[in-house]
Coordinates of C-alpha atoms and ligand atoms in Angstrom, one line a residue:
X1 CA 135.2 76.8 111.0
X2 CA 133.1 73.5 112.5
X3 CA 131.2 71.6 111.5
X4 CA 133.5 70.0 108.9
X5 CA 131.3 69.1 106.2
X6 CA 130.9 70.0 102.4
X7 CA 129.7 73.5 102.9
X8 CA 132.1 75.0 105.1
X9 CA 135.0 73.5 103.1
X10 CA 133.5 75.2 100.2
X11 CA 133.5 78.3 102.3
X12 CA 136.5 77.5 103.3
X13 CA 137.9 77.0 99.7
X14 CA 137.1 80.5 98.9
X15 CA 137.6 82.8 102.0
X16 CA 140.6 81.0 103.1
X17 CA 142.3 78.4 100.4
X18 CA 144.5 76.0 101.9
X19 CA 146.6 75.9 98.8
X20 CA 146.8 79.7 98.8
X21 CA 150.2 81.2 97.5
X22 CA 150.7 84.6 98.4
X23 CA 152.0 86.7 95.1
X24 CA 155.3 88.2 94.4
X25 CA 155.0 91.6 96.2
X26 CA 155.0 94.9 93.4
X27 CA 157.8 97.4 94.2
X28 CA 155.3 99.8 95.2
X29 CA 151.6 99.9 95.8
X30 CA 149.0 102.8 95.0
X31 CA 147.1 101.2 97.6
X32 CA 147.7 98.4 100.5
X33 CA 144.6 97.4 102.5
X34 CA 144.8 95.2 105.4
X35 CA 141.5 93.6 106.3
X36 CA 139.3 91.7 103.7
X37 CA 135.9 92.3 105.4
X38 CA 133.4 94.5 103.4
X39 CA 135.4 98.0 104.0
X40 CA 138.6 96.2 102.7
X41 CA 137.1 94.3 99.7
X42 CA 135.1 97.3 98.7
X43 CA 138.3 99.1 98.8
X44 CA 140.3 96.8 96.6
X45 CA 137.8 95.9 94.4
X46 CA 136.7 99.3 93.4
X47 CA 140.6 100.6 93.5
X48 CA 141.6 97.8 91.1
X49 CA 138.9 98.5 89.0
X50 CA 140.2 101.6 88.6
X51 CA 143.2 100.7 87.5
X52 CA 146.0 101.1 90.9
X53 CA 148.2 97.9 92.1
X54 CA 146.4 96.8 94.8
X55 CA 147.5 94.5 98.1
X56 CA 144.9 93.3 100.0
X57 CA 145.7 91.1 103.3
X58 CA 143.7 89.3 105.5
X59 CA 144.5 87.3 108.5
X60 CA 141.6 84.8 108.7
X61 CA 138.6 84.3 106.3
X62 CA 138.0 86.8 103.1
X63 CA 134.8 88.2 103.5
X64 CA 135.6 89.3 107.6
X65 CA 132.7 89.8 110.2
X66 CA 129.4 89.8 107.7
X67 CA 130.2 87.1 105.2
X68 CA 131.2 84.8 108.1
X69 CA 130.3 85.5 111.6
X70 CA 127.7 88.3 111.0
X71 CA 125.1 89.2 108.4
X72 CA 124.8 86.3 106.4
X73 CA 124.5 83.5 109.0
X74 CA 122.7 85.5 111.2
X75 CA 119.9 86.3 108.6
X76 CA 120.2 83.0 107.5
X77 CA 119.2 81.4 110.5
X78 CA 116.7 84.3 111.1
X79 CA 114.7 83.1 108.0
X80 CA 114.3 79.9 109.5
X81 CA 113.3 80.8 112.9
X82 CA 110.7 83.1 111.2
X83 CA 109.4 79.8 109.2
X84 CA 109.4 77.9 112.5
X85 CA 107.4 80.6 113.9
X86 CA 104.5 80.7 111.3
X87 CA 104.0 77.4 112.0
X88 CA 102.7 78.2 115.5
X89 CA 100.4 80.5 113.7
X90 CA 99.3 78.1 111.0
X91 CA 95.5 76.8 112.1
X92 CA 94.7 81.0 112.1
X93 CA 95.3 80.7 108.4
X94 CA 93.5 77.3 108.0
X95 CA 96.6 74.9 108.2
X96 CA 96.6 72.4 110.9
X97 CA 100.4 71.2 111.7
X98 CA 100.7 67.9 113.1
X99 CA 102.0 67.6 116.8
X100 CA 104.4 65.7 116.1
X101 CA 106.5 68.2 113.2
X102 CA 109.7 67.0 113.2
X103 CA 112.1 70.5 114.0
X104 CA 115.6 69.8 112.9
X105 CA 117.7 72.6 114.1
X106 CA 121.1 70.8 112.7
X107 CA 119.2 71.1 109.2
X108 CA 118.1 74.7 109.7
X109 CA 121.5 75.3 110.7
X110 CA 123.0 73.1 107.6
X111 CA 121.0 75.0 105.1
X112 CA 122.5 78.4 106.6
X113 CA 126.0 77.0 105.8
X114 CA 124.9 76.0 102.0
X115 CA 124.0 79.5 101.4
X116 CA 126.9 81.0 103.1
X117 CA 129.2 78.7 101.3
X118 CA 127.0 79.8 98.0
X119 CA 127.8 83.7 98.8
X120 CA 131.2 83.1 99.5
X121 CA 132.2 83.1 96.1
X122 CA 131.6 86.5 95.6
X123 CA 134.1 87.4 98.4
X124 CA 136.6 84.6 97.6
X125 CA 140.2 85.1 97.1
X126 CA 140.7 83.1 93.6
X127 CA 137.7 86.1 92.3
X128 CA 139.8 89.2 94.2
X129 CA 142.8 87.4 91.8
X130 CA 141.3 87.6 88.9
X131 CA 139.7 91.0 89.5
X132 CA 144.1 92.0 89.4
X133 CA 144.0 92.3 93.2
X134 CA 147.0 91.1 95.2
X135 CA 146.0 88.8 97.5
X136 CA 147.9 88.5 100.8
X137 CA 147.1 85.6 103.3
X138 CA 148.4 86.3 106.6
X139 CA 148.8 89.1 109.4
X140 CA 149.3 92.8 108.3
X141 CA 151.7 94.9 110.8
X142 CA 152.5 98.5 109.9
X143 CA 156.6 98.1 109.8
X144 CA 156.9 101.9 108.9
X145 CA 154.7 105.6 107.8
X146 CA 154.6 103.5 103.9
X147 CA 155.5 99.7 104.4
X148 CA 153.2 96.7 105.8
X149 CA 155.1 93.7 106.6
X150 CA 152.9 90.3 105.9
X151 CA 154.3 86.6 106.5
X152 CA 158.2 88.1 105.9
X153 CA 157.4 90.1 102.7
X154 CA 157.9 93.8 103.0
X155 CA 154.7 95.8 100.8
X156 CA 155.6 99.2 100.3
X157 CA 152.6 102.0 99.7
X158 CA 151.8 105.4 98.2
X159 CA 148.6 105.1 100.2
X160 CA 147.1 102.3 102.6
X161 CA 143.8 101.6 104.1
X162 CA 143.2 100.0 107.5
X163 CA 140.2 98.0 107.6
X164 CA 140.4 95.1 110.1
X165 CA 137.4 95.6 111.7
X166 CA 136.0 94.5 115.2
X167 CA 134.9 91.3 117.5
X168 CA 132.9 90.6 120.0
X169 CA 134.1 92.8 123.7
X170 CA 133.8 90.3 126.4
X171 CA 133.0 91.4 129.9
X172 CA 135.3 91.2 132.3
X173 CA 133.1 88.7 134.8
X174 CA 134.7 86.3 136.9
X175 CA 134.0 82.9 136.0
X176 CA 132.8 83.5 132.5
X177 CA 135.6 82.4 130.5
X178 CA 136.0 78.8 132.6
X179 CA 132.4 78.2 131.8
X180 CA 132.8 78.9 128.9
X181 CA 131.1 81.0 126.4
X182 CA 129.4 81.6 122.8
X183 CA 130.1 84.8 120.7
X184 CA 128.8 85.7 117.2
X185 CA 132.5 83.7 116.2
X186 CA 131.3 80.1 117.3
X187 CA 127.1 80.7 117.4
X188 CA 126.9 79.8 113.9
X189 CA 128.5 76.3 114.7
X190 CA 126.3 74.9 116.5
X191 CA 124.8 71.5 115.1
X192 CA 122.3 71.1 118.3
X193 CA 120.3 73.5 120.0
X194 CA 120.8 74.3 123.3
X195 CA 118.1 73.6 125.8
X196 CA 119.1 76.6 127.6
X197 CA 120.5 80.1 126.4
X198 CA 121.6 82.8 128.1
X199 CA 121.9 85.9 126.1
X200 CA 124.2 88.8 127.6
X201 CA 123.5 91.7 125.7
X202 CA 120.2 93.7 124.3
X203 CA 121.8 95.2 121.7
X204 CA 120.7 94.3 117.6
X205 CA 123.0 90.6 117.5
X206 CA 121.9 90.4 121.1
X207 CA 117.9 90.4 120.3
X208 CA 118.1 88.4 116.8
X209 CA 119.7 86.0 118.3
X210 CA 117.7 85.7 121.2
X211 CA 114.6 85.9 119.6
X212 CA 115.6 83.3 117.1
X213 CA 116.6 80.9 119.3
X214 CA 113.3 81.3 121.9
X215 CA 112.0 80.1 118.3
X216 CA 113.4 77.3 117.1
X217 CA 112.7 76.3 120.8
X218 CA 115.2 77.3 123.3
X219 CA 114.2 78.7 126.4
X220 CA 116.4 82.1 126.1
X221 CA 116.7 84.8 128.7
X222 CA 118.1 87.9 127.9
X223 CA 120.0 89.8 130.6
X224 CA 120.9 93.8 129.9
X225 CA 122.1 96.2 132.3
X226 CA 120.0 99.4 131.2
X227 CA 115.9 99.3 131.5
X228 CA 115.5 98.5 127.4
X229 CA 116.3 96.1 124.5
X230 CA 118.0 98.4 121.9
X231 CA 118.4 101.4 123.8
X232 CA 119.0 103.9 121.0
X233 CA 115.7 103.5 119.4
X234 CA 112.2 105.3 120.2
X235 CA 111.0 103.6 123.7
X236 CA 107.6 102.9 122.3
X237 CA 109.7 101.2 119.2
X238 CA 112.1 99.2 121.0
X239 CA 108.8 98.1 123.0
X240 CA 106.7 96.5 120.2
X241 CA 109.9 94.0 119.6
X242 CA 110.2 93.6 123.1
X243 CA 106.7 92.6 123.6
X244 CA 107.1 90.2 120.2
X245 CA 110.0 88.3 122.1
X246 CA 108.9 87.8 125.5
X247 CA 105.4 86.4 123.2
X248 CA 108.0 84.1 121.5
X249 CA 108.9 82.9 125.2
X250 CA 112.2 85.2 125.6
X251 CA 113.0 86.1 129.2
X252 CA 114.0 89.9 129.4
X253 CA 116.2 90.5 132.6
X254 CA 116.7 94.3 132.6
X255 CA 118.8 96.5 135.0
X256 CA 120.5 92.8 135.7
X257 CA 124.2 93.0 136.2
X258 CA 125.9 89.4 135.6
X259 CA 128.2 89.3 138.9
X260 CA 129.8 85.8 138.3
X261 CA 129.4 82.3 136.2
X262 CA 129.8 78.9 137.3
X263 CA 130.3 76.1 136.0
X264 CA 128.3 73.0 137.3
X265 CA 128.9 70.2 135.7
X266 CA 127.1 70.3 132.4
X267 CA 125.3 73.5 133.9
X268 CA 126.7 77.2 133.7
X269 CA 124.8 79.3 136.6
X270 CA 124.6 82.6 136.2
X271 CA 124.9 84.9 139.4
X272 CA 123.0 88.1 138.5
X273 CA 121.7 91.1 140.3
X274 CA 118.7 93.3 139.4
X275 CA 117.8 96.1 141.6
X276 CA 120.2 95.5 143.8
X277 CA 118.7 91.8 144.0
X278 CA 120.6 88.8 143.7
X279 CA 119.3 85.7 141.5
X280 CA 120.5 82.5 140.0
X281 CA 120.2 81.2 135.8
X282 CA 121.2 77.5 135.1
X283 CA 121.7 77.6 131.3
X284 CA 123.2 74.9 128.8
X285 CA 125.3 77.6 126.8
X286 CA 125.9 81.9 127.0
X287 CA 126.0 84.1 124.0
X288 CA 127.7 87.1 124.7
X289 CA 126.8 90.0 122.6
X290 CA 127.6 93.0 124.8
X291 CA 129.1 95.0 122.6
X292 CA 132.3 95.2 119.9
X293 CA 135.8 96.0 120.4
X294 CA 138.2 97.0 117.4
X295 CA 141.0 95.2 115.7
X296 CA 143.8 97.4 116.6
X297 CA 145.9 95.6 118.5
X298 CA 149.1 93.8 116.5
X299 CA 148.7 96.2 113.6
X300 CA 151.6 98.1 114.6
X301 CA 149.6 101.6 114.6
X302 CA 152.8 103.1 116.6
X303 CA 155.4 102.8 113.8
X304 CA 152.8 103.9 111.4
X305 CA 152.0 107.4 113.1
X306 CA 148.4 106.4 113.2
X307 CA 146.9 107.1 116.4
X308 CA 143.8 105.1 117.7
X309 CA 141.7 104.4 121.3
X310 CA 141.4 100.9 122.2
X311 CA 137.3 101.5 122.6
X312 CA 136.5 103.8 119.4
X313 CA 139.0 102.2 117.5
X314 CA 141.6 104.3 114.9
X315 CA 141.2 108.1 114.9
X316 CA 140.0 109.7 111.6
X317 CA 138.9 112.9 110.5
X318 CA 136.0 113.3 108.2
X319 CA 137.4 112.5 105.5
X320 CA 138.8 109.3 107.2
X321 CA 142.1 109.8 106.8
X322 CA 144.3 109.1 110.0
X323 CA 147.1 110.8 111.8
X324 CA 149.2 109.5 108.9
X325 CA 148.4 111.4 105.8
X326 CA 149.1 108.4 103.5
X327 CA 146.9 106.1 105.6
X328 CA 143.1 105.8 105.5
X329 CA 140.5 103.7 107.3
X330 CA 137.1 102.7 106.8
X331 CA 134.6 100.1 108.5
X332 CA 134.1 98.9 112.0
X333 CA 137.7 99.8 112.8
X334 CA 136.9 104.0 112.9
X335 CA 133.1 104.5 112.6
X336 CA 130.6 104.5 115.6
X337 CA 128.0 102.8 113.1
X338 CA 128.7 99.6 112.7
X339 CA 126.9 98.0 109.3
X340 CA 127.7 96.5 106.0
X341 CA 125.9 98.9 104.3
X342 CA 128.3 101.5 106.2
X343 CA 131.5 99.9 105.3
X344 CA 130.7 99.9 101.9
X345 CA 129.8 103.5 102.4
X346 CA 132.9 104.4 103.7
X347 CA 134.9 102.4 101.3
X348 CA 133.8 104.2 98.2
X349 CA 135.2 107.9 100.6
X350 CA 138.2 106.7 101.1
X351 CA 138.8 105.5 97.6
X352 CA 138.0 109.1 96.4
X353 CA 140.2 110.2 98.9
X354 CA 143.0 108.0 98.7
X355 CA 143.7 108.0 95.1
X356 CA 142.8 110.9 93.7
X357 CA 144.7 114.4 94.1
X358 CA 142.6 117.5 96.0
X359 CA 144.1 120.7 95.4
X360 CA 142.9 122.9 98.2
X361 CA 140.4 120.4 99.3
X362 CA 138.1 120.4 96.5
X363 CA 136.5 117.2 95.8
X364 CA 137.2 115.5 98.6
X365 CA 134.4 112.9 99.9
X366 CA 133.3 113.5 103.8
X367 CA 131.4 111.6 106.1
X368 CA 129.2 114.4 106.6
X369 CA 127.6 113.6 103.6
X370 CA 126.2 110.3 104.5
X371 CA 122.8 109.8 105.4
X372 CA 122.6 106.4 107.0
X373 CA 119.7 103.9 107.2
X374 CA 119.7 100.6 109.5
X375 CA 117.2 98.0 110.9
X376 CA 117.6 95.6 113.5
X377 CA 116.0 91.9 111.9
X378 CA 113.9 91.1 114.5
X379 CA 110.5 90.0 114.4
X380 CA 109.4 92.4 113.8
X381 CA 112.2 94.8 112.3
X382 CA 113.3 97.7 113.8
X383 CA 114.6 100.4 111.3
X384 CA 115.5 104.2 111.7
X385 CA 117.8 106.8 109.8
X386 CA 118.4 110.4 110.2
X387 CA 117.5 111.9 113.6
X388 CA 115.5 111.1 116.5
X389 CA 113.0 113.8 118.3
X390 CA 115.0 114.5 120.8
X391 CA 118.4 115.1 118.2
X392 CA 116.6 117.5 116.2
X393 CA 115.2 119.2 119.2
X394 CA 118.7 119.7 120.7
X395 CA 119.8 121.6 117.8
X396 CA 117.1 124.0 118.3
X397 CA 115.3 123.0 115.3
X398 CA 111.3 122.8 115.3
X399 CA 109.6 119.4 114.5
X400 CA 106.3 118.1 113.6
X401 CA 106.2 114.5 114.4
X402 CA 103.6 112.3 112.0
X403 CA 103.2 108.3 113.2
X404 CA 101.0 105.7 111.5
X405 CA 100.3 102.3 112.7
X406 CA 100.5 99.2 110.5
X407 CA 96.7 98.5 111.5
X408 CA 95.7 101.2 109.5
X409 CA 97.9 99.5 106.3
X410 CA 95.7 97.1 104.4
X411 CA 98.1 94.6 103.4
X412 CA 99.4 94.5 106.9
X413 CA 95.9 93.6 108.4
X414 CA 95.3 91.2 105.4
X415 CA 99.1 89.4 105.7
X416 CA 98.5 89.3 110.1
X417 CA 101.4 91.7 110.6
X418 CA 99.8 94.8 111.7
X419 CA 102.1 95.2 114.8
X420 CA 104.3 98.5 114.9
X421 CA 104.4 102.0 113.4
X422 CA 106.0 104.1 110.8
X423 CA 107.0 107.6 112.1
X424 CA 108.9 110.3 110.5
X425 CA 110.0 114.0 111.6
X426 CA 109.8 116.6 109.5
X427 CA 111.2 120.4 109.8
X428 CA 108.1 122.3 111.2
X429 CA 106.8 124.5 108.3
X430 CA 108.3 122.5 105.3
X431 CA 108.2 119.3 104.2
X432 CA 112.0 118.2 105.1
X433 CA 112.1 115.0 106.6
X434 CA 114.9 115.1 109.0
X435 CA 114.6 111.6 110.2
X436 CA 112.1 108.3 110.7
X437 CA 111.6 105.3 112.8
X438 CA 109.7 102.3 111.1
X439 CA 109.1 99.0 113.5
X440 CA 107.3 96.7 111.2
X441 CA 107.3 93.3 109.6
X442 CA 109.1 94.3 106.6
X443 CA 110.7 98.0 108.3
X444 CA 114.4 97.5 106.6
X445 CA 112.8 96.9 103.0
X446 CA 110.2 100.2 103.8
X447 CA 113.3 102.7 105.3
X448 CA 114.7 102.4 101.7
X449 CA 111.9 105.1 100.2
X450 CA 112.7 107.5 103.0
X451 CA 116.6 106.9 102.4
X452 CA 116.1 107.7 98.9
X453 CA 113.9 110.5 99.4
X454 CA 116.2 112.1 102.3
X455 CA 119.3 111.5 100.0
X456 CA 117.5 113.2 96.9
X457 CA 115.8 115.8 99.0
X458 CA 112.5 115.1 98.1
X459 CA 110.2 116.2 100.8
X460 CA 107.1 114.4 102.0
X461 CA 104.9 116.6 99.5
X462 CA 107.0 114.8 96.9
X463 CA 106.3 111.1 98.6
X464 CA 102.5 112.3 99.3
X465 CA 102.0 112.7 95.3
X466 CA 104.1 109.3 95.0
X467 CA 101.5 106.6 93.4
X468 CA 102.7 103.4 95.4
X469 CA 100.9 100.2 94.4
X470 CA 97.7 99.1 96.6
X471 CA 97.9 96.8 99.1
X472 CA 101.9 97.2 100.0
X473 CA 103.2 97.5 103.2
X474 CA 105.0 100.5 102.2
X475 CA 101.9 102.6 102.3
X476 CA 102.4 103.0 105.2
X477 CA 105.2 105.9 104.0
X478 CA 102.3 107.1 101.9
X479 CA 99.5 107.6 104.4
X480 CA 102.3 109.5 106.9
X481 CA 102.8 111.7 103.9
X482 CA 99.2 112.4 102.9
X483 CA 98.4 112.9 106.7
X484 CA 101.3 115.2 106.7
X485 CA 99.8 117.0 104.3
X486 CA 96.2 117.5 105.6
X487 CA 98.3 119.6 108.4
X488 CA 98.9 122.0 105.5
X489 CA 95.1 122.4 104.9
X490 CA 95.3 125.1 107.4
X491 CA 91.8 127.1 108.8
X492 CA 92.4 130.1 106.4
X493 CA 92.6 127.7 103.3
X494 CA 90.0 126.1 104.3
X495 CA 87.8 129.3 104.5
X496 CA 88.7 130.3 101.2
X497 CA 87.6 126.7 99.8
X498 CA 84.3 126.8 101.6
X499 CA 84.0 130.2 99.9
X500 CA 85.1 129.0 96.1
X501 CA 82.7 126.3 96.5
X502 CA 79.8 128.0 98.3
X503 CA 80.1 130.6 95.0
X504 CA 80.5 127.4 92.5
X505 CA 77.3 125.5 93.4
Ligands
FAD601 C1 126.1 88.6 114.4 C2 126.2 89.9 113.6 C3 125.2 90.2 112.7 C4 125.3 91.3 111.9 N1 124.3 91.7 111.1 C5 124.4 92.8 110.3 C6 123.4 93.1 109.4 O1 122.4 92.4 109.3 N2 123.5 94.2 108.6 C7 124.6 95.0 108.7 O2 124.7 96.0 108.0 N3 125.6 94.7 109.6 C8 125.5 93.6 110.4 N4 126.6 93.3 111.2 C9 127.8 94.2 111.3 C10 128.7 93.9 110.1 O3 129.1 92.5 110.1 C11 129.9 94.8 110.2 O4 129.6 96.1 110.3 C12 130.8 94.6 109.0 O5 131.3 93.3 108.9 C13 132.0 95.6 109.1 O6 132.9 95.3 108.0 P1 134.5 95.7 108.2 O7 135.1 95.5 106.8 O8 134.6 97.0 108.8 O9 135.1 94.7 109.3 P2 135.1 93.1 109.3 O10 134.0 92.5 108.6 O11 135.3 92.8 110.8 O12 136.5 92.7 108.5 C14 137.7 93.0 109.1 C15 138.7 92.0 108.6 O13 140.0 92.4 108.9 C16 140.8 91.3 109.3 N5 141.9 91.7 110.0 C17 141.9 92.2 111.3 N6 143.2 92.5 111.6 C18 144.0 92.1 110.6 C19 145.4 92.1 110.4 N7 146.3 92.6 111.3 N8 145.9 91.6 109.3 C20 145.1 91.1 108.3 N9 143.7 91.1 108.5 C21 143.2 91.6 109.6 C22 139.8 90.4 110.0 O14 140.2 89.1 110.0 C23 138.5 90.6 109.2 O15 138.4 89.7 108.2 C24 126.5 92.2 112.0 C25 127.5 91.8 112.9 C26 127.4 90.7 113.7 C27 128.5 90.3 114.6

């Protein structure tokens, strides 16, 4: 983990102690987990708590993906790009910033490190100790259908979890690993920004990357195969980010296909097509963010009985248990969504699952119960749960589609972020919302009410008569409702009111 300084030896200290002594193994565990990433630390955590003798192994830093190489230095370094942004903005709000500002990008990227190193306590190996988790340093391999073999020791299990997550898939293009390349494992090392990024990839790392780094000053482009950034969301969505970045200075290359990389001296060149087209992109450094492979290899699936595909990762059935009956998974590793949030989800099934007996079935947590929100952190944010139009439509259900733009939102007009939409589907002829898309300054904070009303079933009728304080962004949920509801106010209720109130004057 570079740079060496005092914050990443603090990380360090927790996620990965160099003094680390790996514990007598138990004669038997309720559970073994390998993987200390969200999935895996949920597990244990919430297993010891409980009460079972828990292993928990990891090969390289407590904490896995988000703690690391993922959420928390990503959102980190968003915050600051976001900061550097206003300031482009600040003479609209009567602030006049000198020319000559000083932009550190070594600072910005030295206070992302003090705050990871701050959070890492909460994942760190001394606190999974104390919390009467065993803590195993080192690389889990299945040796058997109940025994994980770690650094010589043999841990035996009633039950077992596998939670070792993903990394970043690298494309197979000629040239591109001599050149040389960034992923989401050595981005967040950076001490000095490059002049020049190349970003392969329009997927969520992909765009908050990009975008953050077109702010803090580097000029970015983005090159993606298909015709969109972040193809699973609503076009019209996906295309208020898009027109945000390329305003930040981003370069969007779409339907380009990277053919080769070259390195020229300090210059990597880019050979791409587009449209059958063939172009050239000098660029100081590459991100590659096209995608995520799972951890699967090594693990020693094969002895276990625990099939898996080397794309979608270990097969699990809805109640995430795996060809083995003793074995479980959870996180990146077995589920096409891949978020913290989720992992944490899917933790807290396979714990109920896993440890707990289910005569006949009964009581046993599914996947099919989950009702998950995410967002993309760009500028603005991107968030959407449930279904899209189209989904709902496929499975022959009937929709009525109500959108409301943020310039119609007070406090979005009075803060200057009136860009985007909230939009949310409901089952025609009731108030069931079956799904919504919110791209908006502040969308992953606003998807929360629509999370909790989806999850408590609590229809928009129920969110209409919801008092939500004036001027918030999230009134935005609020006028969709109330709109929703003048839909109701149909032409024969209307001609009974005229009526009442003709006979009341
Ligand atoms: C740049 C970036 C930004 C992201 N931002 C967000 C965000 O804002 N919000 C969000 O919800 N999600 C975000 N994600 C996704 C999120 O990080 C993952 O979904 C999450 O980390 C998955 O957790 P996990 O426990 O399944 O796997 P991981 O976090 O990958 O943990 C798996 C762990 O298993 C260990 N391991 C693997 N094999 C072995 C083995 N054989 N023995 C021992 N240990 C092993 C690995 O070292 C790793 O520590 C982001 C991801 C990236 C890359």
């Amino acid at each position: 983990m570079q740079p060496d300084d005092e914050y990443n030896r603090t990380l360090i200290r927790n996620v990965r102690p160099p003094d680390w002594i790996n514990p007598e193994p138990a004669a038997r565990y309720n559970l073994a987990v390998i993987g200390a990433g969200t999935a895996g630390l949920v597990t244990a955590s919430v297993a010891a708590a409980l009460g079972a003798k828990v292993a928990l192994i990891e090969r390289q830093w407590m904490g896995g993906d988000c703690l690391n190489v993922g959420c928390v230095p990503s959102k980190g370094i968003l915050r600051a790009s976001r900061v550097w942004s206003s300031v482009h903005r600040a003479a609209e709000f009567g602030l006049r910033i000198p020319d000559d500002t000083v932009r550190d990008f070594g600072a910005a990227m030295a206070r992302m490190r003090q705050l990871r190193a701050r959070i890492s306590e909460t994942d760190s190996a001394h606190r999974y100790r104390k919390l009467g988790v065993d803590v195993f340093i080192g690389e889990g391999r299945f040796a058997g259908s109940d025994t994980i073999d770690v650094v010589g020791r043999h841990l035996r299990f009633s039950k077992a979890a596998i939670c070792t997550g993903g990394r970043a898939s690298i494309p197979a293009i000629p040239g591109l690993k001599e050149a040389g390349y960034l992923t989401n494992e050595t981005v967040f090392e950076l001490t000095e920004l490059p002049p020049r990024l190349a970003v392969i990839g329009g997927g969520p790392v992909g765009c908050e990357l990009a975008q953050a780094f077109a702010r803090f000053g580097s000029r970015v482009a983005l090159l993606e195969q298909t015709g969109s950034i972040l193809p699973r969301e609503d076009a019209d969505a996906a295309a208020v980010v898009m027109e945000r970045m390329r305003g930040d200075g981003t370069r969007l290359l779409f339907e380009s296909i990277v053919k080769n990389v070259e390195k020229r001296g300090q210059e990597k060149i880019i050979h791409f097509e587009t449209n059958g087209n063939r172009s050239d992109l000098a660029v100081d450094e590459i991100l590659v963010a096209a995608g995520r492979v799972p951890n699967v290899d090594g693990l020693g699936l094969e002895s276990a009985g625990v099939t898996y595909d080397s794309i979608r990762g270990v097969n699990v059935d809805a109640n995430l248990r795996t060809t083995n009956p003793r074995i479980f998974a959870a996180g990146d590793i077995c589920f096409p969504f891949k978020f913290t949030h989720a992992a944490d989800a899917l933790a807290q099934i396979v714990i109920q699952n896993a440890l707990f007996p289910h005569p006949l079935g009964i009581g046993l947590a599914s996947t099919d119960s989950i009702i998950l929100p995410w967002c993309t952190y760009t500028d603005p944010e991107l968030a959407h749960i449930g279904m899209y139009e189209a989904e709902a439509k496929g499975l022959g259900m009937e929709v009525e589609t109500i959108t409301v733009r943020l310039d119609e939102v007070d406090r979005a007009v009075l803060d200057g972020e009136e860009e985007g939409f909230a939009r949310i589907h409901i089952r025609k002829g009731t108030d069931k919302i079956l799904g919504a898309t919110i791209v908006a300054a502040h969308a992953g904070e606003i998807i929360a009410e629509v999370a909790l009303a989806m999850k408590a079933g609590a229809g928009l009728g129920t969110v209409s008569r919801t008092i939500h304080p004036y001027p918030t962004q999230s009134e935005v949920i609020r006028k969709a409702a109330l709109a929703w509801r003048k839909t109701t106010l149909t032409e024969g209720r209307k001609k009974i009111l005229r009526k009442w109130f003709a006979w009341t004057r």
